[in-house]
Coordinates of C-alpha atoms in Angstrom, one line a residue:
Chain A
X1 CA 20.3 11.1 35.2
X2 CA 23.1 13.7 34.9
X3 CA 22.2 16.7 32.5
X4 CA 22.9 15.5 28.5
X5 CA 25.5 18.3 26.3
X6 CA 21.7 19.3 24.1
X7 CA 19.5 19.8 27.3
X8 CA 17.6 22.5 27.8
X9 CA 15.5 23.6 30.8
X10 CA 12.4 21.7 29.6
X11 CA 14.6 18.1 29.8
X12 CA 14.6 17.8 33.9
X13 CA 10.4 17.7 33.6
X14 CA 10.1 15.7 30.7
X15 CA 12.7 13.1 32.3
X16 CA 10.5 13.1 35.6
X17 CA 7.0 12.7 33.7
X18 CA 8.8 9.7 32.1
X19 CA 10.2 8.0 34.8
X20 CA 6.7 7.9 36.7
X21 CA 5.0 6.2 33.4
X22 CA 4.8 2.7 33.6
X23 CA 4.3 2.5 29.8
X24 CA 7.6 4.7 28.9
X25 CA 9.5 2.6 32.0
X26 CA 8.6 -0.8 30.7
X27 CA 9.9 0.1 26.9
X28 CA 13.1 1.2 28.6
X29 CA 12.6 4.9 27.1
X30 CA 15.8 7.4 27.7
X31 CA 15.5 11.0 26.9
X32 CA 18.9 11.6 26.1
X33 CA 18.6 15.4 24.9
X34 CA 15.6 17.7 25.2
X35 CA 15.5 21.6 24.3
X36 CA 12.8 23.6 23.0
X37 CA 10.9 21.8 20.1
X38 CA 13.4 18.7 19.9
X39 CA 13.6 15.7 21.9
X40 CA 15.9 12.5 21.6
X41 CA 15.3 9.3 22.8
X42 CA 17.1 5.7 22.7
X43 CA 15.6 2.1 23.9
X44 CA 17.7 -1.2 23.6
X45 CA 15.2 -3.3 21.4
X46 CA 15.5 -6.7 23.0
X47 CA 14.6 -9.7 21.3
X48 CA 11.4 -9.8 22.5
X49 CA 10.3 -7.1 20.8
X50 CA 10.2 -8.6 16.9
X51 CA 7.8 -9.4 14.5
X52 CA 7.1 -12.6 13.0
X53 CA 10.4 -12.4 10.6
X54 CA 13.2 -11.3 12.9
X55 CA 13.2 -7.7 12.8
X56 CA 11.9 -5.3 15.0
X57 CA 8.1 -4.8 15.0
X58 CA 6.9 -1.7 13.3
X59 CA 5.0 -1.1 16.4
X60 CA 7.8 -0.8 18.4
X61 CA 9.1 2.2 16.3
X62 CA 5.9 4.1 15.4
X63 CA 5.3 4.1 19.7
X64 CA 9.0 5.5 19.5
X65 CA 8.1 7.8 17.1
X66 CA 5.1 9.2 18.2
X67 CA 6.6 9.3 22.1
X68 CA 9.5 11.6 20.4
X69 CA 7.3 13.8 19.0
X70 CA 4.0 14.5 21.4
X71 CA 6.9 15.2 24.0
X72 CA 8.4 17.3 21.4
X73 CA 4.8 19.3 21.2
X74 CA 5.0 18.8 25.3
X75 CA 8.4 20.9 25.4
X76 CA 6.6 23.7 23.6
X77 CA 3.2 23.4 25.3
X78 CA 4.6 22.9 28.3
X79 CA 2.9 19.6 31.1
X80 CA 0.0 21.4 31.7
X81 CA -1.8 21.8 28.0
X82 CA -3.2 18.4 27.0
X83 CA -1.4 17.1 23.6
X84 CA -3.3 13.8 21.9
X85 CA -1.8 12.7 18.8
X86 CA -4.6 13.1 16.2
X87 CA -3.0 11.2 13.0
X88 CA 0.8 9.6 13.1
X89 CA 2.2 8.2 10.3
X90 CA 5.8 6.5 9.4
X91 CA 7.2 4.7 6.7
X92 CA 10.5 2.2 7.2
X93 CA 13.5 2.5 5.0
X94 CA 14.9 -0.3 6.2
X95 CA 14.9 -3.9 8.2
X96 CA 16.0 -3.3 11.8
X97 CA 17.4 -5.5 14.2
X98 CA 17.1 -6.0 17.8
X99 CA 19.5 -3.5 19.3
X100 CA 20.3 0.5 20.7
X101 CA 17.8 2.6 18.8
X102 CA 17.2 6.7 18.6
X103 CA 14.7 8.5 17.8
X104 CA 14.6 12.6 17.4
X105 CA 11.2 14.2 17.4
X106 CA 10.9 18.3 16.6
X107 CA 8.2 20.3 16.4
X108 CA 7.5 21.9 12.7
X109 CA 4.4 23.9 13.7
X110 CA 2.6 24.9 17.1
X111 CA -0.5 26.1 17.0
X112 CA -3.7 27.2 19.2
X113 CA -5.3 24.0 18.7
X114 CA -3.2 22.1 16.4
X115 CA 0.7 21.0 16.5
X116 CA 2.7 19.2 13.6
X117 CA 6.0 17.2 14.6
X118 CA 8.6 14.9 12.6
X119 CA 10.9 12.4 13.4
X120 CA 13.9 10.4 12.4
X121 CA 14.1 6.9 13.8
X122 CA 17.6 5.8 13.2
X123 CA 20.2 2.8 14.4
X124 CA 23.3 2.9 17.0
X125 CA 25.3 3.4 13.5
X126 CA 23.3 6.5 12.8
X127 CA 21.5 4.5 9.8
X128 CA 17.8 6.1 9.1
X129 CA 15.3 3.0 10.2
X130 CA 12.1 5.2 9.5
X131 CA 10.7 8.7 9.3
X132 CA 7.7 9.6 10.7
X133 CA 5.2 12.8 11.2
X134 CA 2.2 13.2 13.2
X135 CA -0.1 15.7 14.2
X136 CA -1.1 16.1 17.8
X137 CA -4.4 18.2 19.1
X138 CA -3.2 20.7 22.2
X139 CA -5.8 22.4 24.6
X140 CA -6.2 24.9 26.5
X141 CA -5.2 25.0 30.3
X142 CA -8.2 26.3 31.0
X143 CA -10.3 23.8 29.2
X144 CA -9.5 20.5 30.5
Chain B
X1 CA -8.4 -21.6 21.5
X2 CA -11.6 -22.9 19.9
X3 CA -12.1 -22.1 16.2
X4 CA -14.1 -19.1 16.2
X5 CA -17.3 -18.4 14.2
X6 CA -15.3 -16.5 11.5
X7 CA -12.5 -18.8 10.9
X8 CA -11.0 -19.8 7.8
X9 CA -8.5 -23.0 7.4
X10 CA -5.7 -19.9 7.9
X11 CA -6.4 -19.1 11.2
X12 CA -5.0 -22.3 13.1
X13 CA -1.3 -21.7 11.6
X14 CA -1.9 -17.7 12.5
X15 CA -2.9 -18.4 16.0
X16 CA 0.2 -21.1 16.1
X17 CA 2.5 -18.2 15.1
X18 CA 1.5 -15.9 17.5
X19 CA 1.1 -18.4 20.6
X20 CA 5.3 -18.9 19.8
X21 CA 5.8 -15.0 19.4
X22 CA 7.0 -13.0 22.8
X23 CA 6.1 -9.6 21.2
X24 CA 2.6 -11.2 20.7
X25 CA 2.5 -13.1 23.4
X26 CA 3.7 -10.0 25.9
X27 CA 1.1 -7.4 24.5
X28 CA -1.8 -10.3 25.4
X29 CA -2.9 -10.3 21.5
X30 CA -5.4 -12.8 21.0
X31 CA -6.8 -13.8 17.1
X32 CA -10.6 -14.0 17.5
X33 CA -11.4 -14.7 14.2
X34 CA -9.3 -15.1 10.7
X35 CA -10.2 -15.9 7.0
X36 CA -8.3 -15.4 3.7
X37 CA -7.9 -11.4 3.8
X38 CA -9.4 -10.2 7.3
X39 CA -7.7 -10.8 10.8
X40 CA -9.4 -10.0 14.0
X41 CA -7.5 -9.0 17.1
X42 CA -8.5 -8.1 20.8
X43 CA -6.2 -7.6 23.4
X44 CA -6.8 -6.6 27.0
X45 CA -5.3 -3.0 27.4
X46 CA -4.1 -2.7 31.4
X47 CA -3.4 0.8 32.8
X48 CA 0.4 0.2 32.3
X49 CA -0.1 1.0 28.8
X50 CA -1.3 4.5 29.3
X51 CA 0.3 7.8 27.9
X52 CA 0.8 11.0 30.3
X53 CA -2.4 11.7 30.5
X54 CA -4.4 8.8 31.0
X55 CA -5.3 7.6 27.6
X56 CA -4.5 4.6 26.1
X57 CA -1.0 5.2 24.4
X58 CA -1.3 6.2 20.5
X59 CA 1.5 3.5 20.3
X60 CA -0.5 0.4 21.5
X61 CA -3.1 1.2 19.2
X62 CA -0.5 1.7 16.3
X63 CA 0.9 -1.5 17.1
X64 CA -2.6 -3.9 16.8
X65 CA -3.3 -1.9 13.8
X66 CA -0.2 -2.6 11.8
X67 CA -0.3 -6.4 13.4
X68 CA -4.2 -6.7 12.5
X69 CA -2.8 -5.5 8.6
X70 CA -0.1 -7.5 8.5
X71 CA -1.6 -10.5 9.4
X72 CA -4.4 -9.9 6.9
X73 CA -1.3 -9.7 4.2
X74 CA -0.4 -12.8 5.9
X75 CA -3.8 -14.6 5.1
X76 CA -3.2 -14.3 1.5
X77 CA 0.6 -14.4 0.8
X78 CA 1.1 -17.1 3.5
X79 CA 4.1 -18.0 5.6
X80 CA 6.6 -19.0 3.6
X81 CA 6.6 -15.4 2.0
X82 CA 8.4 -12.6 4.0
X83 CA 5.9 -9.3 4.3
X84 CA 7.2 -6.3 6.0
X85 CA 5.6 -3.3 6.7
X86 CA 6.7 -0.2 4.1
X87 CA 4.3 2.5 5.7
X88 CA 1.9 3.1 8.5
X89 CA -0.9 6.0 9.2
X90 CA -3.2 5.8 12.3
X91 CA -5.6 8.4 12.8
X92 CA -7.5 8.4 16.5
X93 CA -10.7 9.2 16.5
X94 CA -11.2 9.1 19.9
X95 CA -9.3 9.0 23.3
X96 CA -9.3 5.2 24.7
X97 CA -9.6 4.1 28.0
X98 CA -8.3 0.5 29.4
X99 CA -10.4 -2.1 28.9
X100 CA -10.9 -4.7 25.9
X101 CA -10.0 -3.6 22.4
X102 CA -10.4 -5.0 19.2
X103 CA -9.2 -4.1 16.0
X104 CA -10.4 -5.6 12.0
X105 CA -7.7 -5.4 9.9
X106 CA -8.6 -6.7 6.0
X107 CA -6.6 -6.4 3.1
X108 CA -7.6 -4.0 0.1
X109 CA -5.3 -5.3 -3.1
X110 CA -2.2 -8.2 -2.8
X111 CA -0.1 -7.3 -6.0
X112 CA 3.5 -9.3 -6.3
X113 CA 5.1 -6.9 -4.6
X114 CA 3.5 -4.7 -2.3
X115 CA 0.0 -5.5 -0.1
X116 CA -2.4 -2.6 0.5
X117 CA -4.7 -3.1 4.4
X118 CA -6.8 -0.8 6.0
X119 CA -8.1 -1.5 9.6
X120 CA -10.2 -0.7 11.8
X121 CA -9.4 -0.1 16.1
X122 CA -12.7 -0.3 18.4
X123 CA -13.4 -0.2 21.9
X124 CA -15.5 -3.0 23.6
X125 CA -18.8 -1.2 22.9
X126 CA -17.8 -1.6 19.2
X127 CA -17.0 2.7 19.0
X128 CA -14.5 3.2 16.7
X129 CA -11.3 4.4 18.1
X130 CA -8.9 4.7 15.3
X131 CA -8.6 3.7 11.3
X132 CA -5.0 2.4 10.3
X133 CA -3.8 2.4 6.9
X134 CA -0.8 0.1 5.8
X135 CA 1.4 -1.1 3.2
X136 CA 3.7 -3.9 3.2
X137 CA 6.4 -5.4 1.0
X138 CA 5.6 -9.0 0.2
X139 CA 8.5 -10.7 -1.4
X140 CA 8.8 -14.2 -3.4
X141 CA 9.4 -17.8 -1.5
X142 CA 12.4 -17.9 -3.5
X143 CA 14.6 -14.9 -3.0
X144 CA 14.8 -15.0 0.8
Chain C
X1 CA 15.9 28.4 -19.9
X2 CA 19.4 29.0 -18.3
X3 CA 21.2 26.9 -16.0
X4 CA 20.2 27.3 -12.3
X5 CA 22.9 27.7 -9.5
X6 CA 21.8 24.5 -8.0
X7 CA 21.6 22.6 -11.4
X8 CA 23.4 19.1 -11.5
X9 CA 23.3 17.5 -15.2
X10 CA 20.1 16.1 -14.3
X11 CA 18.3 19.4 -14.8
X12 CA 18.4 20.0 -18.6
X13 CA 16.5 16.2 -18.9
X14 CA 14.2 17.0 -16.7
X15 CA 13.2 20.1 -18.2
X16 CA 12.4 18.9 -21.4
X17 CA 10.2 15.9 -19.9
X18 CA 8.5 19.0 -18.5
X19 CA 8.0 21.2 -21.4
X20 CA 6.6 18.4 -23.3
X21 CA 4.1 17.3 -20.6
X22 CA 0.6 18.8 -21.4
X23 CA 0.1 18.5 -17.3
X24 CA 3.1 20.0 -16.0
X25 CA 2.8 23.2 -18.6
X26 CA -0.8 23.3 -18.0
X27 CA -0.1 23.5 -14.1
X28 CA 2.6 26.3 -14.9
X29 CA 5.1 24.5 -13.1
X30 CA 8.9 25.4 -13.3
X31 CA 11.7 23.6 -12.6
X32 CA 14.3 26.3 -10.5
X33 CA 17.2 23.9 -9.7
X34 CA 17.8 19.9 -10.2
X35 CA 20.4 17.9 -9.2
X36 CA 21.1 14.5 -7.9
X37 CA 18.1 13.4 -5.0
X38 CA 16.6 17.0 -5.0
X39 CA 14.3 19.2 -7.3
X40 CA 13.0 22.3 -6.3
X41 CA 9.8 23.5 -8.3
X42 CA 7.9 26.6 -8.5
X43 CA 4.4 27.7 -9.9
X44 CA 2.3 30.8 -9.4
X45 CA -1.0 30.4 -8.3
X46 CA -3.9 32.2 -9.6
X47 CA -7.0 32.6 -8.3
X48 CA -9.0 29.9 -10.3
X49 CA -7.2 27.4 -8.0
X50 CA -8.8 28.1 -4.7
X51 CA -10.9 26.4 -2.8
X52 CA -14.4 27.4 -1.7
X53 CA -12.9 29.6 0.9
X54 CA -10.5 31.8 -1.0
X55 CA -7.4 29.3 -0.1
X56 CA -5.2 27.4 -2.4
X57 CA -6.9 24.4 -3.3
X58 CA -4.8 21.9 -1.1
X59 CA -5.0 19.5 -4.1
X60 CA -3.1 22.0 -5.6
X61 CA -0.2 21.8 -3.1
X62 CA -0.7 17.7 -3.4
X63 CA 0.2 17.9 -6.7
X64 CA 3.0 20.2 -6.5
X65 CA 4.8 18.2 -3.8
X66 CA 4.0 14.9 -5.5
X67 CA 5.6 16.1 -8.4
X68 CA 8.9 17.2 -7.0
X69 CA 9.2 14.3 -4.8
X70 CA 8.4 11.8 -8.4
X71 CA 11.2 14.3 -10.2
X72 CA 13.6 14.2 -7.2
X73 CA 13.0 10.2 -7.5
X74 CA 13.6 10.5 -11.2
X75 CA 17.4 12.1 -11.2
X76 CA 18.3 9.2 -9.1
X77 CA 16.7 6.4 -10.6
X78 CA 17.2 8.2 -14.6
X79 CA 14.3 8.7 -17.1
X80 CA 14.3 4.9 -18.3
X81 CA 13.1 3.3 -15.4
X82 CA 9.4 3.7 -14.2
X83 CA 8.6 5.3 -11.2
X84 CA 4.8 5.8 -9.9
X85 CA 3.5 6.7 -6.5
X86 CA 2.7 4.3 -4.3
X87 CA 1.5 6.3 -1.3
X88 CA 1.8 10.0 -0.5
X89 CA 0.7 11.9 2.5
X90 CA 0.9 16.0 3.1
X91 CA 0.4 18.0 6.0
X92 CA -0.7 21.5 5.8
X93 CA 0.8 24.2 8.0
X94 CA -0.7 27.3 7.0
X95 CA -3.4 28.6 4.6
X96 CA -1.9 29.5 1.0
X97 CA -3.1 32.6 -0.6
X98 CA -2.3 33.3 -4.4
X99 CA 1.0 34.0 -5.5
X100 CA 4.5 32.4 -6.1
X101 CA 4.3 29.0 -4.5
X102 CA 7.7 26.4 -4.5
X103 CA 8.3 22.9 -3.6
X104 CA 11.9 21.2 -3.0
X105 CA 11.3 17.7 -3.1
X106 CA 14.2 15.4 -2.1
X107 CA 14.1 11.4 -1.7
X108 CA 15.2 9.6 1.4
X109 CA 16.2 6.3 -0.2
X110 CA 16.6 4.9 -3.4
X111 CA 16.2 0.9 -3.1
X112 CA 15.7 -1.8 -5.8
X113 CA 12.0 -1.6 -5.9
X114 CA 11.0 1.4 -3.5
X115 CA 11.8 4.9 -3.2
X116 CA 11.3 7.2 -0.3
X117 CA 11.2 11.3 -0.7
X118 CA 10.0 14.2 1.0
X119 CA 8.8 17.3 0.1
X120 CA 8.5 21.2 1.7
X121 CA 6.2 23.6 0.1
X122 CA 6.9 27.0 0.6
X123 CA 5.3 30.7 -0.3
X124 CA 7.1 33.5 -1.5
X125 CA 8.4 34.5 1.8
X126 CA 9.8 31.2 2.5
X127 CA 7.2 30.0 4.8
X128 CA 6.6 26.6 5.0
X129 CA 2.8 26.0 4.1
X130 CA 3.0 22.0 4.2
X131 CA 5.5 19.0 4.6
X132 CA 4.6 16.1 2.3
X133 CA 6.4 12.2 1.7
X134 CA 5.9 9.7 -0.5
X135 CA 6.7 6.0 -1.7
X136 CA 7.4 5.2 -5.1
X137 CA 7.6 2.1 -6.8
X138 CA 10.8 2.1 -9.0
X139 CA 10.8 -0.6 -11.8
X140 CA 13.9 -2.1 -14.1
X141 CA 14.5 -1.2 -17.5
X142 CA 14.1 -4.7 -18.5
X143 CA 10.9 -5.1 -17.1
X144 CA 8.7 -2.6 -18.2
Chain D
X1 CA -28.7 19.2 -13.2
X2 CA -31.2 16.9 -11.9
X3 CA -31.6 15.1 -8.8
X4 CA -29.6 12.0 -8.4
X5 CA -31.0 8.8 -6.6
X6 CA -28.9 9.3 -3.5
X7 CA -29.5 13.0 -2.7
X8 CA -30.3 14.5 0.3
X9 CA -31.3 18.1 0.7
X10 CA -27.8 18.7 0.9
X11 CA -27.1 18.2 -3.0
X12 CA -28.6 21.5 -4.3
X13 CA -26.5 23.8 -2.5
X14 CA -23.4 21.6 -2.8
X15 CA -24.0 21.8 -6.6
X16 CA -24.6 25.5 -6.2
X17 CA -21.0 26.1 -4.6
X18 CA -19.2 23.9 -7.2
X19 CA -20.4 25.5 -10.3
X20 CA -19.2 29.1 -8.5
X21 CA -15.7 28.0 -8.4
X22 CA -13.4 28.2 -11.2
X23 CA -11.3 25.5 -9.8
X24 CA -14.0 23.1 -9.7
X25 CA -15.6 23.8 -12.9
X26 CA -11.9 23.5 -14.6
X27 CA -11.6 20.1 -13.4
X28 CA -15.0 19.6 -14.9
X29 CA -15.8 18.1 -11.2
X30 CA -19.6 16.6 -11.0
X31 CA -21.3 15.4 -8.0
X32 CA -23.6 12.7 -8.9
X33 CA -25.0 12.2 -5.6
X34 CA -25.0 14.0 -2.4
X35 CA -26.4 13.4 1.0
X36 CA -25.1 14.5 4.8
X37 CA -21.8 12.4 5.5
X38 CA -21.5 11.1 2.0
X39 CA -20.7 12.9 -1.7
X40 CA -20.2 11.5 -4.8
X41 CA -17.6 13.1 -7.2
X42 CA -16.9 12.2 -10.9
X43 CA -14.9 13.9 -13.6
X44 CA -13.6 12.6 -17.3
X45 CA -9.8 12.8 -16.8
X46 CA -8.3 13.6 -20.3
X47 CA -4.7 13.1 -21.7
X48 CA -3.8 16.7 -20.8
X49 CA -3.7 15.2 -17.3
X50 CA -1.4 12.1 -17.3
X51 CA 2.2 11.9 -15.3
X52 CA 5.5 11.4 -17.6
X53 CA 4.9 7.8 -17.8
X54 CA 1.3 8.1 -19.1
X55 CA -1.1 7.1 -16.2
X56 CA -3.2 9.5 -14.3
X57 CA -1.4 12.3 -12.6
X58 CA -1.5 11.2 -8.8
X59 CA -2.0 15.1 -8.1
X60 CA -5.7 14.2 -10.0
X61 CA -7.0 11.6 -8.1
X62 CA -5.6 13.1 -5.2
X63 CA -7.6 16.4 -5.5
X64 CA -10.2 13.8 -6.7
X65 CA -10.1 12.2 -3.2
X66 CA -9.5 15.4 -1.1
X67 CA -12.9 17.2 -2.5
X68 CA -14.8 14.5 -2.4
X69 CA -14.0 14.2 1.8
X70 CA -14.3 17.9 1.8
X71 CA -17.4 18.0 0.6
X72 CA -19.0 15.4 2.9
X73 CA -17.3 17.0 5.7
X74 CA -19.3 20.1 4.0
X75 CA -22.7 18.3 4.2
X76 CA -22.2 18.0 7.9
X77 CA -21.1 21.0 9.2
X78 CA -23.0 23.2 6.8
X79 CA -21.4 26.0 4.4
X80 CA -21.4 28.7 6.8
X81 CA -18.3 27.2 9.4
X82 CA -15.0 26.9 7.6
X83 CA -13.6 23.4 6.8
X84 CA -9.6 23.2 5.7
X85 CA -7.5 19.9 4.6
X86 CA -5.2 19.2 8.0
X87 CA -3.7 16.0 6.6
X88 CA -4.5 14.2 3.3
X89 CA -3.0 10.2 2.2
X90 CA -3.9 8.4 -0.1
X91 CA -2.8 5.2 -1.3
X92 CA -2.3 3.9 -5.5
X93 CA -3.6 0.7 -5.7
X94 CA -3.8 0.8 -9.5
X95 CA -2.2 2.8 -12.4
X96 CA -5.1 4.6 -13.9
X97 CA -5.9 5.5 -17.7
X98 CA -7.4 8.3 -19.0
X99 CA -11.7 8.2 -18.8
X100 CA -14.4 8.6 -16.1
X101 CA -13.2 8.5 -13.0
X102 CA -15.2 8.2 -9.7
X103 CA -15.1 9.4 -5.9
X104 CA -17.1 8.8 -2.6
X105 CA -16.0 10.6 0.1
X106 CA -17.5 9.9 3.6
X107 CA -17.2 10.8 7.1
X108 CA -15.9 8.7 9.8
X109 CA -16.3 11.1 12.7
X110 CA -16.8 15.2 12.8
X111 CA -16.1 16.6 16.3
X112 CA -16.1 20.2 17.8
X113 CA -13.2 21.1 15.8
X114 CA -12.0 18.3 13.4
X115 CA -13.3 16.0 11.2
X116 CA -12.1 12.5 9.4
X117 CA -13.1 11.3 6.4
X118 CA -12.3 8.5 3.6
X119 CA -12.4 8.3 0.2
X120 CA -12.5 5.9 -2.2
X121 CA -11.4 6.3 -6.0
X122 CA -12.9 4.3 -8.7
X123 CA -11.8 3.9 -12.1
X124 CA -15.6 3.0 -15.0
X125 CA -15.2 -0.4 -14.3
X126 CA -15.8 0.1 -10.3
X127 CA -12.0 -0.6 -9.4
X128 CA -10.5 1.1 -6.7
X129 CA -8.0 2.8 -7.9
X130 CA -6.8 4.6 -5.1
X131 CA -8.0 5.2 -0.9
X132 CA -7.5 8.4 0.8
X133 CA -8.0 9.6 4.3
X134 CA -8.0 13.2 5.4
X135 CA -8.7 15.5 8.1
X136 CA -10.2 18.5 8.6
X137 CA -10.2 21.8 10.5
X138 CA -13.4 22.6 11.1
X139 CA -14.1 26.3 12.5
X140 CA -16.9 27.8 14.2
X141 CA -19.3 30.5 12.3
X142 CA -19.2 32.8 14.9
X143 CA -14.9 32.7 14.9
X144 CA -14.1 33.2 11.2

């Protein structure tokens, strides 16, 4: 994949991790801009991916979500500190239907042990779907 | 499937819905038991459905929470009334490795409008691997 | 208490729902700039609200964000129609000391039954100490 | 104040540490009972602490909640390693009127450097009023 206009040095690495996980291949996960602290990602929700009423499952947004922001901690921490996500939580502003969606995750806070990351989950119109913020336990190199 | 020993006259329709669902159907979600307010899920966790390092993505987790809630919402609204998840928080207690996982999700108040769950995410030697919280927007049979 | 620069015509309103709230005067709490969708809020800290370890009680902080996401809620939706907290959830960055301590609080979306806001607390020297959100349930004037 | 039916050794010194702190004792916070992974908080919540629309201030019960899973995070890790709020939510289930109001807090795991906890808020009558989860940094006596 050819180098996005908000890449920074960290986006080659992150785009390599992700193409060897069958978990982020098999949602159809694109990092379309990484840098420093921020990361953006898209996935064409097919329609195999909604809940019992039509709209895409909740599931499907908190996994893009949380993948945003623990490679958001990653960019920071850099592949070789573990990052687990301790607590995520997201709340949905509005119905969403099967389609392209985005998702930017940035860092608020890195600590030593602890880091703290947001995102904005949004539609191909630019229309806010949900917000979400988790927390993500890093460790040492060292220790693990 | 059998009736389980913990089914209620709702579990039949619930297990109907999901055998017609391809985003239930695709993650392998399987109802082991249901009664009017409690929903219990298990699903087969294979190692395509690992995060970068191994674990058990926070996102597969996320998702049987929120469909162990909602279903539980589902119990006692039933399926003529729409219920959509408003909010979501997961907090992991533990890192998961593939295998069978099951997760109790029971509902804590049903007002006219918005449905309060909680569940609960264990691994197949019953340790529990995360607590979910959820809310959900339940609407009338009549206005959609 | 003069106009702020930030002040929007919902400011003098929201004041005087303030000053007549035994709670809000009690707490110390003052309203530095209103308008449409954002409230920011200030209070200084003394030291009979610490916790047992010499920080800012994070209750404290709780309530300060909860309160300028409710107000932020409350420009948009007017004084007339109820609005109570459904869910809120806060994160916090840093350890507090005593002192000057603000909030901006700023809602995400305003629907027909839900609101959705978020809130940044901040210490005198800007830092952010913790990131809160919340739901709100908004009522009609008719109904309540 | 005497022993309560569910202490543990743990009580005494619990109820030592609250009456030192002027936050505590100006909520007019009481633990009724006290034993290792589980407290017991009550207070009398008086009009002086109600929202604009005349229930109890969430801020209360939220403070409520977070001291009450403080605590039992407390009764685990002892008084000498440090124990700070990471993450707090909690849920409304009710509105809540002025009068006793009740908290358990309990532990759901404590690790090497974090713990979880829940809390449950009751209103006289035994209603749940409102469910928190929250967790916790917790430090080691030899680092702070």
């Amino acid at each position: 994949m050819d180098q996005a206009a908000g890449d920074g040095p960290e986006a080659e690495a992150l785009r390599a991790s992700i193409a060897a996980s069958p978990f982020h291949t098999g949602l159809g996960l694109r990092i379309d801009a990484a840098s420093r602290g921020t990361v953006e990602l898209s996935m064409d929700v097919t329609s195999d991916r909604l809940n019992l009423q039509g709209s895409v499952h909740g599931g499907v947004l908190a996994t893009l979500a949380d993948t945003a922001m623990g490679l958001a901690v990653r960019t920071e921490v850099g592949p070789d500190r573990p990052h687990a996500t301790v607590e995520m939580s997201i709340r949905y502003l509005r119905a969403s239907r099967p389609g392209r969606i985005e998702a930017t995750g940035h860092t608020q806070r890195v600590g030593s042990t602890l880091a703290f990351a947001e995102a904005d989950v949004r539609d191909a119109d630019g229309r806010s779907l949900a917000r979400a913020s988790g927390i993500y336990a890093v460790g040492t190199r060292d220790a693990q």
